[in-house]
């Protein structure tokens, strides 16, 4: 089991920056792959960024590549998403996800944090 708590969302003007945090707790943390998703009103939840299953590389959606950076502090069991050059189309609820790497496979989600980017 793993519990995820996101924070850091808020209101920012276009071109600004925010840093989202996801504090994770649970047993055998090394058995979970971590990533970020987002969902805008009326749209499907979409992938934003994640570590590879091995944890050795990162993956980004084309829409955020070059602007967002995913990183982690293993000592604090915390995942981060640094968001720069924010655009109004980045407005969404951002969710942290933990994917279990060993059987039984399962995905855990945080409660989400709202990011609003104004023009």
Coordinates of C-alpha atoms in Angstrom, one line a residue:
X1 CA 0.0 0.0 0.0
X2 CA 1.1 3.6 -0.7
X3 CA -0.4 6.9 0.2
X4 CA 0.1 10.0 -1.9
X5 CA -0.4 13.7 -0.9
X6 CA 0.1 16.4 -3.5
X7 CA 0.7 20.1 -2.8
X8 CA 2.0 23.2 -4.5
X9 CA -0.8 24.0 -6.8
X10 CA -2.2 27.5 -7.2
X11 CA -2.9 30.5 -9.4
X12 CA -0.2 31.9 -11.6
X13 CA 0.1 34.1 -14.6
X14 CA 1.1 32.8 -18.0
X15 CA 4.9 32.5 -18.2
X16 CA 5.2 31.9 -14.5
X17 CA 6.4 28.8 -12.6
X18 CA 5.1 26.4 -9.9
X19 CA 6.6 23.4 -8.2
X20 CA 4.3 20.5 -7.3
X21 CA 5.2 18.1 -4.6
X22 CA 4.0 14.5 -3.9
X23 CA 4.8 13.0 -0.6
X24 CA 4.6 9.3 -0.7
X25 CA 4.4 6.8 2.2
X26 CA 4.0 3.1 2.2
X27 CA 5.8 -0.2 2.4
X28 CA 8.6 -1.2 -0.1
X29 CA 8.6 2.2 -1.8
X30 CA 11.2 1.0 -4.3
X31 CA 8.6 -1.3 -5.8
X32 CA 6.6 1.7 -7.1
X33 CA 7.1 3.8 -10.2
X34 CA 6.1 7.4 -9.9
X35 CA 4.6 9.9 -12.3
X36 CA 2.3 12.9 -12.9
X37 CA -1.0 13.2 -14.8
X38 CA -3.5 16.0 -15.2
X39 CA -7.1 16.5 -16.1
X40 CA -8.7 19.7 -17.4
X41 CA -12.4 20.3 -17.2
X42 CA -14.3 18.3 -19.9
X43 CA -11.1 16.4 -20.9
X44 CA -9.7 13.0 -20.2
X45 CA -6.9 12.6 -17.7
X46 CA -3.6 12.7 -19.6
X47 CA 0.0 11.8 -19.0
X48 CA 2.4 14.6 -18.1
X49 CA 5.7 13.1 -16.9
X50 CA 7.1 10.0 -15.2
X51 CA 10.2 8.1 -14.3
X52 CA 10.8 4.9 -16.2
X53 CA 10.0 1.6 -14.6
X54 CA 13.7 1.3 -13.7
X55 CA 13.8 4.8 -12.4
X56 CA 16.9 5.6 -14.5
X57 CA 15.3 7.9 -17.0
X58 CA 12.4 10.3 -17.4
X59 CA 9.5 10.6 -19.8
X60 CA 7.5 13.7 -20.8
X61 CA 4.4 14.4 -22.8
X62 CA 5.2 16.4 -25.9
X63 CA 3.0 19.3 -24.7
X64 CA 5.2 19.9 -21.6
X65 CA 8.6 18.8 -22.9
X66 CA 11.3 21.5 -22.3
X67 CA 9.1 23.3 -19.8
X68 CA 8.4 20.8 -17.0
X69 CA 10.9 18.7 -15.1
X70 CA 10.2 15.7 -12.9
X71 CA 12.6 14.8 -10.1
X72 CA 12.6 13.2 -6.7
X73 CA 14.2 13.3 -3.3
X74 CA 14.6 9.7 -2.3
X75 CA 15.5 10.5 1.3
X76 CA 12.2 12.4 1.7
X77 CA 10.2 9.9 -0.4
X78 CA 8.9 12.9 -2.3
X79 CA 8.2 13.4 -6.0
X80 CA 8.3 16.9 -7.6
X81 CA 7.2 18.5 -10.8
X82 CA 8.8 21.8 -11.6
X83 CA 6.6 23.7 -14.1
X84 CA 8.1 26.6 -16.0
X85 CA 6.8 28.9 -18.8
X86 CA 3.3 28.0 -17.8
X87 CA 0.5 28.4 -20.4
X88 CA -3.3 28.8 -19.9
X89 CA -3.7 25.4 -21.5
X90 CA -1.7 23.9 -18.6
X91 CA -4.7 24.7 -16.3
X92 CA -5.9 21.4 -14.8
X93 CA -6.0 19.3 -11.7
X94 CA -2.6 17.6 -11.4
X95 CA -2.4 14.1 -9.9
X96 CA 0.5 12.0 -8.6
X97 CA 0.5 8.3 -9.4
X98 CA 2.3 5.4 -8.0
X99 CA 2.4 2.2 -10.0
X100 CA 3.2 -1.1 -8.3
X101 CA 5.9 -2.9 -10.1
X102 CA 5.4 -6.3 -8.5
X103 CA 2.3 -8.5 -8.4
X104 CA -0.4 -7.7 -7.7
X105 CA -0.2 -4.8 -10.1
X106 CA -2.1 -1.7 -9.0
X107 CA -2.1 2.1 -9.5
X108 CA -2.4 4.5 -6.6
X109 CA -3.5 8.1 -7.0
X110 CA -3.2 11.3 -4.9
X111 CA -6.2 13.6 -4.3
X112 CA -5.0 16.1 -6.9
X113 CA -3.9 19.7 -6.7
X114 CA -5.4 22.5 -8.8
X115 CA -3.2 24.5 -11.1
X116 CA -4.7 27.6 -12.8
X117 CA -2.8 29.7 -15.3
X118 CA -4.3 33.0 -16.3
X119 CA -3.7 35.0 -19.4

